[in-house]
Coordinates of C-alpha atoms and ligand atoms in Angstrom, one line a residue:
M99 CA 85.6 80.7 101.7
T100 CA 89.2 80.4 102.8
R101 CA 90.3 82.9 105.5
A102 CA 93.0 85.5 104.6
N103 CA 95.5 86.7 107.2
L104 CA 98.3 89.3 107.3
I105 CA 101.4 87.3 108.4
A106 CA 104.1 89.8 108.0
V107 CA 104.6 93.5 107.2
G108 CA 107.5 95.8 106.3
A109 CA 108.1 99.4 105.2
S110 CA 111.0 101.4 103.9
P111 CA 112.1 104.7 105.5
L112 CA 109.6 107.4 104.6
G113 CA 110.5 111.0 103.4
E114 CA 112.9 112.4 100.9
T115 CA 115.5 109.7 100.1
N116 CA 118.2 109.1 97.5
L117 CA 116.9 105.6 96.9
P118 CA 115.1 104.6 93.7
G119 CA 111.7 102.9 94.0
R120 CA 113.1 99.4 93.6
D121 CA 115.4 99.9 96.5
L122 CA 112.7 101.3 98.7
F123 CA 110.7 98.2 97.8
S124 CA 113.7 96.0 98.7
K125 CA 113.9 97.6 102.2
A126 CA 110.2 97.0 102.8
L127 CA 110.5 93.4 101.6
A128 CA 113.5 92.7 103.7
E129 CA 111.7 93.8 106.9
A130 CA 108.6 91.8 106.0
F131 CA 110.6 88.6 105.3
E132 CA 112.8 88.8 108.4
G133 CA 112.7 85.3 110.0
L134 CA 110.7 83.9 107.1
P135 CA 111.8 81.7 104.2
D136 CA 112.7 83.5 100.9
P137 CA 109.8 85.2 99.1
A138 CA 110.0 82.7 96.3
D139 CA 109.4 79.9 98.8
V140 CA 106.3 81.6 100.3
V141 CA 104.3 83.8 97.9
E142 CA 102.7 82.7 94.6
G143 CA 101.9 86.0 93.2
L144 CA 102.3 89.8 93.7
Y145 CA 100.3 93.0 93.3
V146 CA 102.0 96.3 93.4
G147 CA 100.3 99.6 94.0
A148 CA 102.0 102.4 92.1
Q149 CA 100.4 105.8 91.2
S150 CA 102.5 107.1 88.4
E151 CA 105.2 106.2 86.0
R152 CA 106.1 109.9 85.7
Y153 CA 108.3 109.9 88.8
E154 CA 110.9 107.4 87.4
N155 CA 109.7 106.8 83.8
Q156 CA 109.0 103.2 84.7
I157 CA 106.0 101.1 84.0
M158 CA 106.0 97.2 84.3
Q159 CA 106.2 97.6 88.0
G160 CA 104.6 94.2 88.6
T161 CA 107.4 92.5 86.7
L162 CA 110.1 94.7 88.2
M163 CA 109.1 94.2 91.8
A164 CA 108.7 90.4 91.3
E165 CA 112.2 90.4 89.9
W166 CA 113.5 92.4 92.8
A167 CA 111.8 89.9 95.2
G168 CA 113.4 87.0 93.5
L169 CA 110.2 85.7 92.0
R170 CA 110.1 84.3 88.5
N171 CA 107.2 83.2 86.4
V172 CA 104.5 84.1 88.8
P173 CA 101.5 86.4 88.3
A174 CA 102.6 89.9 89.0
E175 CA 100.5 93.0 88.4
R176 CA 100.6 96.7 88.9
V177 CA 97.3 98.1 90.1
E178 CA 96.4 101.8 90.1
A179 CA 93.7 103.9 91.6
C180 CA 95.9 106.9 92.5
A181 CA 96.3 107.0 96.3
A182 CA 94.0 103.9 96.7
A183 CA 96.5 101.8 94.8
G184 CA 98.0 100.2 97.9
A185 CA 94.7 99.1 99.4
L186 CA 93.7 97.8 96.0
A187 CA 96.8 95.6 95.9
L188 CA 95.8 94.3 99.4
K189 CA 92.2 93.8 98.3
N190 CA 93.4 91.7 95.3
A191 CA 95.8 89.7 97.3
V192 CA 93.0 89.0 99.9
R193 CA 90.6 88.0 97.1
D194 CA 93.1 85.5 95.6
V195 CA 93.7 83.9 99.0
R196 CA 90.0 83.8 100.0
A197 CA 89.1 82.2 96.6
G198 CA 91.8 79.6 97.0
V199 CA 93.6 80.8 93.9
H200 CA 96.9 81.2 95.9
D201 CA 98.0 80.1 99.4
A202 CA 100.0 83.3 99.8
V203 CA 100.3 86.6 97.9
L204 CA 102.5 89.7 98.4
A205 CA 100.7 93.0 98.4
C206 CA 103.1 95.9 98.0
G207 CA 103.2 99.5 97.1
V208 CA 105.9 102.0 96.1
E209 CA 106.3 105.6 95.0
K210 CA 109.4 107.7 94.4
M211 CA 107.5 111.0 94.6
T212 CA 110.3 113.4 95.3
A213 CA 112.0 112.7 92.0
G214 CA 110.4 115.8 90.4
G215 CA 110.0 117.9 93.5
T216 CA 106.7 119.4 94.6
E217 CA 105.9 120.6 91.1
G218 CA 106.5 117.1 89.6
A219 CA 104.3 115.5 92.2
T220 CA 101.6 118.1 91.7
N221 CA 101.6 117.4 87.9
A222 CA 101.6 113.7 88.3
L223 CA 98.8 113.8 90.8
G224 CA 96.8 116.0 88.5
A225 CA 96.3 113.0 86.1
A226 CA 93.9 111.6 88.7
F227 CA 91.4 114.4 88.1
E228 CA 88.7 114.4 85.4
R229 CA 90.3 115.7 82.3
A230 CA 87.6 117.4 80.3
L231 CA 86.3 119.5 83.1
E232 CA 88.8 119.7 85.9
Q233 CA 92.3 119.2 84.7
R234 CA 91.6 121.8 82.0
S235 CA 90.9 124.3 84.7
G236 CA 94.4 123.7 86.2
I237 CA 93.0 122.2 89.4
T238 CA 95.5 120.6 91.9
A239 CA 95.0 118.2 94.8
P240 CA 95.2 120.9 97.5
A241 CA 92.8 123.1 95.5
T242 CA 90.2 120.4 95.2
Y243 CA 90.4 119.6 98.9
A244 CA 90.2 123.3 99.6
L245 CA 86.8 123.2 98.0
L246 CA 85.7 120.4 100.3
A247 CA 87.2 122.2 103.3
R248 CA 85.4 125.5 102.4
R249 CA 82.1 123.7 102.0
Y250 CA 82.6 121.9 105.3
L251 CA 83.3 125.1 107.2
H252 CA 80.2 126.6 105.5
E253 CA 77.8 123.8 106.4
T254 CA 79.1 122.9 109.9
D255 CA 80.2 124.6 113.1
A256 CA 83.8 123.6 112.4
T257 CA 86.6 126.2 112.2
E258 CA 90.0 126.3 110.6
R259 CA 91.4 125.8 114.1
D260 CA 89.5 122.5 114.3
F261 CA 91.3 121.3 111.1
G262 CA 94.5 122.5 112.8
R263 CA 93.8 120.3 115.8
I264 CA 93.7 117.3 113.6
A265 CA 97.2 118.1 112.3
V266 CA 98.4 118.6 115.9
K267 CA 97.0 115.2 117.0
N268 CA 98.5 113.4 114.0
H269 CA 101.9 115.0 114.4
R270 CA 101.8 114.0 118.1
N271 CA 101.0 110.4 117.1
A272 CA 103.8 110.5 114.5
A273 CA 106.3 111.6 117.2
A274 CA 105.8 108.2 118.8
N275 CA 106.1 106.3 115.5
P276 CA 109.7 105.5 114.5
R277 CA 108.5 104.9 110.9
A278 CA 107.1 108.4 110.5
M279 CA 108.4 111.0 108.1
F280 CA 107.8 113.8 110.7
Q281 CA 108.6 112.7 114.2
Q282 CA 108.1 116.0 115.8
A283 CA 105.0 117.3 117.6
V284 CA 103.7 120.7 116.5
D285 CA 101.6 123.2 118.5
I286 CA 98.4 124.7 117.3
E287 CA 99.9 128.2 116.8
T288 CA 102.6 126.9 114.5
V289 CA 99.9 125.1 112.5
M290 CA 97.7 128.2 112.3
D291 CA 100.5 130.6 111.4
A292 CA 101.9 128.3 108.6
P293 CA 101.8 129.5 105.0
A294 CA 98.6 129.1 103.0
V295 CA 98.7 126.3 100.4
A296 CA 95.1 126.5 99.0
P297 CA 93.0 128.5 101.5
P298 CA 91.6 127.5 103.9
L299 CA 94.3 124.8 103.8
K300 CA 97.7 125.7 105.2
L301 CA 101.0 123.7 105.2
Y302 CA 100.0 121.5 108.1
D303 CA 96.6 120.7 106.7
C304 CA 98.4 118.9 103.8
A305 CA 100.1 115.5 103.6
P306 CA 103.7 115.8 102.4
V307 CA 105.4 114.6 99.2
T308 CA 107.0 111.3 100.3
D309 CA 109.2 108.5 99.0
G310 CA 108.4 105.1 100.4
A311 CA 107.4 101.5 100.0
A312 CA 105.5 98.9 102.0
A313 CA 105.0 95.2 101.7
V314 CA 102.4 92.9 103.3
V315 CA 102.3 89.1 103.1
V316 CA 98.7 87.7 102.8
A317 CA 98.3 84.0 103.5
N318 CA 95.7 81.4 104.2
D319 CA 95.4 79.7 107.6
E320 CA 97.6 76.8 106.7
V321 CA 100.5 79.0 105.6
A322 CA 100.0 81.3 108.5
A323 CA 100.1 78.4 111.0
E324 CA 103.2 76.9 109.3
L325 CA 105.2 80.2 109.3
R326 CA 104.1 82.3 112.2
S327 CA 102.8 81.8 115.8
R328 CA 99.2 82.9 116.2
P329 CA 99.8 86.2 117.9
D330 CA 101.9 87.3 115.0
T331 CA 99.0 87.1 112.5
V332 CA 96.0 89.2 111.9
H333 CA 92.7 88.2 110.2
V334 CA 91.4 90.1 107.2
A335 CA 87.8 90.0 108.4
G336 CA 86.1 92.4 105.9
V337 CA 86.7 94.1 102.6
G338 CA 84.7 96.7 100.8
S339 CA 85.3 99.1 97.9
A340 CA 83.4 101.6 95.8
A341 CA 84.2 103.8 92.9
N342 CA 82.2 107.0 92.8
N343 CA 82.3 109.5 89.9
L344 CA 85.6 111.2 88.9
A345 CA 84.6 114.9 88.8
V346 CA 84.5 116.5 92.2
A347 CA 82.2 119.2 90.8
E348 CA 79.5 116.6 90.4
R349 CA 79.6 115.2 94.0
D350 CA 78.3 115.9 97.5
L351 CA 81.3 117.7 98.9
T352 CA 80.5 117.0 102.6
F353 CA 79.3 113.4 102.6
V354 CA 81.8 110.9 101.2
E355 CA 79.3 108.4 100.0
G356 CA 81.7 106.0 98.4
A357 CA 83.7 105.7 101.7
N358 CA 80.4 105.1 103.5
V359 CA 79.5 102.3 101.1
A360 CA 83.1 100.8 101.3
A361 CA 83.2 100.9 105.1
S362 CA 79.7 99.6 105.5
T363 CA 80.4 96.7 103.1
A364 CA 83.6 95.9 105.0
Y365 CA 81.7 96.0 108.3
G366 CA 79.0 93.7 106.9
D367 CA 81.6 91.3 105.6
A368 CA 83.3 91.2 109.0
G369 CA 80.1 91.1 111.0
V370 CA 81.1 94.2 113.0
D371 CA 79.8 97.7 113.2
A372 CA 81.5 101.1 113.8
A373 CA 81.3 100.8 117.6
D374 CA 83.5 97.7 117.4
I375 CA 86.4 99.5 115.8
D376 CA 89.3 100.3 118.2
V377 CA 91.8 101.8 115.8
A378 CA 91.3 103.3 112.4
E379 CA 93.7 104.5 109.8
V380 CA 91.8 106.8 107.5
H381 CA 93.0 108.7 104.5
D382 CA 93.9 112.2 105.9
A383 CA 95.5 113.5 102.7
F384 CA 94.2 116.8 104.0
T385 CA 92.9 117.4 107.5
V386 CA 89.3 117.9 106.3
C387 CA 89.4 114.3 105.0
E388 CA 89.8 112.9 108.5
A389 CA 86.7 114.6 109.7
L390 CA 84.7 113.6 106.6
L391 CA 85.9 109.9 106.9
A392 CA 85.1 109.8 110.6
E393 CA 81.6 110.6 109.5
A394 CA 81.6 108.2 106.5
A395 CA 82.8 105.4 108.8
E396 CA 80.0 106.2 111.3
F397 CA 82.3 107.1 114.1
A398 CA 80.5 110.4 114.5
P399 CA 77.3 112.0 113.2
E400 CA 77.4 114.0 110.0
G401 CA 79.0 117.4 110.4
R402 CA 80.7 116.4 113.7
G403 CA 83.6 114.3 112.6
I404 CA 85.9 117.0 113.9
E405 CA 85.1 115.9 117.4
T406 CA 86.9 112.5 117.0
V407 CA 90.1 114.5 117.6
E408 CA 89.1 114.6 121.3
D409 CA 90.2 111.9 123.7
P410 CA 87.4 109.3 123.8
T411 CA 86.5 110.3 127.4
D412 CA 85.8 113.8 126.2
R413 CA 83.6 112.9 123.3
S414 CA 79.8 113.4 123.3
A415 CA 77.5 110.5 124.0
G416 CA 76.9 108.5 120.8
W417 CA 80.4 109.0 119.4
T418 CA 82.5 105.9 119.3
D419 CA 85.8 105.7 121.2
V420 CA 87.9 104.8 118.1
R421 CA 91.5 106.2 117.9
I422 CA 92.1 107.6 114.5
N423 CA 95.5 107.6 112.7
T424 CA 97.7 106.4 115.6
S425 CA 100.5 106.2 113.0
G426 CA 100.4 109.9 112.4
G427 CA 98.3 109.4 109.3
L428 CA 99.2 110.5 105.8
K429 CA 99.7 114.0 107.3
A430 CA 102.7 113.2 109.5
R431 CA 103.7 109.5 108.9
G432 CA 103.9 110.4 105.2
H433 CA 102.0 109.7 102.0
P434 CA 104.0 107.9 99.3
I435 CA 100.9 107.5 97.2
G436 CA 101.0 103.9 96.0
A437 CA 102.3 102.6 99.3
T438 CA 99.9 104.5 101.6
G439 CA 97.1 101.9 101.8
L440 CA 99.7 99.3 102.8
L441 CA 101.3 101.6 105.4
Q442 CA 97.8 101.8 106.9
A443 CA 97.9 98.0 107.1
V444 CA 101.3 98.1 108.7
E445 CA 100.1 100.3 111.5
A446 CA 96.9 98.2 112.1
Y447 CA 99.1 95.0 112.1
E448 CA 101.3 96.5 114.7
Q449 CA 98.4 97.7 116.8
L450 CA 96.6 94.4 116.7
T451 CA 99.7 92.3 117.5
G452 CA 100.7 94.6 120.4
R453 CA 103.9 95.9 118.6
A454 CA 102.9 99.6 118.5
G455 CA 105.3 100.7 121.3
D456 CA 104.5 104.1 122.8
R457 CA 101.4 104.6 120.6
Q458 CA 99.9 101.2 121.5
V459 CA 96.1 101.4 122.1
A460 CA 95.3 99.1 125.0
D461 CA 93.3 96.0 124.1
A462 CA 93.0 97.0 120.4
D463 CA 91.6 94.0 118.6
T464 CA 89.6 95.4 115.6
A465 CA 90.9 97.9 113.0
L466 CA 89.4 99.8 110.1
L467 CA 91.4 101.0 107.1
I468 CA 90.1 103.5 104.6
N469 CA 92.3 104.3 101.6
E470 CA 91.1 106.7 98.9
G471 CA 92.2 107.6 95.4
G472 CA 91.3 110.6 93.3
V473 CA 89.4 113.4 95.1
A474 CA 87.7 112.0 98.2
D475 CA 85.7 108.9 97.1
A476 CA 86.5 108.7 93.4
H477 CA 87.8 105.3 94.5
T478 CA 87.7 103.9 98.1
V479 CA 88.9 100.6 99.5
A480 CA 88.1 99.6 103.1
H481 CA 89.4 96.7 105.2
V482 CA 88.4 95.4 108.6
L483 CA 91.3 93.6 110.4
T484 CA 90.9 91.6 113.6
A485 CA 93.4 90.2 116.1
T486 CA 93.8 86.4 115.9
D487 CA 92.3 85.8 119.4
R488 CA 88.9 87.1 118.0
G489 CA 86.6 84.6 116.3
A490 CA 89.4 82.2 115.7
Ligands
COA210 N1 103.5 119.2 106.5 C1 104.4 119.8 107.3 N2 105.6 120.2 106.9 C2 105.8 120.1 105.5 C3 104.9 119.6 104.6 C4 103.7 119.1 105.2 N3 102.8 118.6 104.4 N4 105.4 119.6 103.4 C5 106.7 120.1 103.5 N5 106.9 120.5 104.8 C6 108.1 121.1 105.3 C7 109.4 120.5 104.8 O1 109.8 119.5 105.7 C8 110.3 121.7 104.8 O2 110.7 121.9 106.1 P1 112.2 122.5 106.4 O3 112.2 123.8 105.7 O4 112.3 122.6 107.9 O5 113.1 121.5 105.8 C9 109.4 122.8 104.4 O6 108.1 122.4 104.8 C10 109.4 123.1 102.9 O7 109.3 121.9 102.2 P2 108.9 121.9 100.7 O8 109.0 120.4 100.2 O9 109.8 122.9 99.9 O10 107.4 122.4 100.6 P3 106.6 122.8 99.4 O11 106.0 124.1 99.6 O12 107.3 122.5 98.1 O13 105.4 121.7 99.5 C11 103.1 121.2 100.0 C12 104.4 121.8 100.5 C13 102.1 121.2 101.1 C14 102.6 122.1 98.8 C15 103.4 119.8 99.4 O14 103.8 118.9 100.4 C16 102.2 119.2 98.8 O15 101.9 119.4 97.6 N6 101.4 118.3 99.5 C17 100.2 117.7 99.0 C18 100.6 116.4 98.3 C19 99.4 115.8 97.7 O16 98.6 116.4 97.0 N7 99.2 114.5 97.9 C20 98.1 113.7 97.3 C21 96.9 113.9 98.1 S1 95.6 113.0 97.4

């Protein structure tokens, strides 16, 4: 099998912008290709993660983004799995390179979420829920995750304040991330006093509605060696994915089985285990998700994921010393749905190539990404990335 590498990454500004999706994409692409030949001279195909056509009344996103990248007559496809669309684009690009189908592929994601305000985003996101049972009941993303949060509080010793501490940690991380939507730290009292969205979830327990795009160039060793010096590339060492059932009502609310399967598969593919992971970007669409995914990724025992908010030196024996969501996560870096999985890859790339500035984790050489679509593990994609001086 051919090895796949990330050789370049880029992202647009994140937040509420006056740019259409195609221009957000152009900004991400321009950053990724800085110092490289034109995209048409490098990549042989493209996958674009995009959640919904409702925001801009635009499908054919594969063709449109290929056109905007100056690519003609190449394979170009939109992929969708709600918020896991970005990682699905990456997974497909990696598969093509590993299989020798293409030497280099562009994985990108874009979402213009603010076009219809919070209400428009809530309606568009609602299409990811099971229609016969759950959409009919008027369920929303915050409401479904509130069910998970309530159950987690019921089954564990965790408190609403523990969820709040995840938000405080992620806003603190985002304050050191020039890419983040919210670059301000918040204190726990602000978080606890914020308005309720879907109790027990409050404003700071929720990811925001975000415009944004990201682009990642995936290439084989030959293209990587031709275009980049070794420290500027990152290996894709492991991939895993799993689709669980769609209706949250029929799932274990406090064990994200699909994420556990996806992460374990990615660990196995990479030949690592949870203790090897230095940095992880996990899908904290709501604060409770970070605790659940810390458990699913085996960073902490079941019911104790909340403790990964502590500095590694203050964690109980048996917990790994992983740093979670150094970017600020979906919570504070922002969550432009189709782009999110690739923004996770951008952060991991920066950590593993030593470009993460004030949020750099010393000696980080192995990263885990977990990107989810639908409620919790309706669809999960996991990747393990390693720095190039490992197992070269
Ligand atoms: N965290 C922190 N601050 C937030 C925020 C968030 N998630 N969302 C909005 N804000 C801030 C805004 O910056 C704004 O601040 P300002 O008054 O200082 O300018 C203020 O809160 C009001 O913003 P607004 O956009 O009007 O908020 P809203 O009440 O319409 O929406 C939520 C807030 C939480 C309901 C909305 O962001 C939401 O639906 N989030 C979940 C998105 C989602 O489901 N994603 C998919 C997950 S799978």
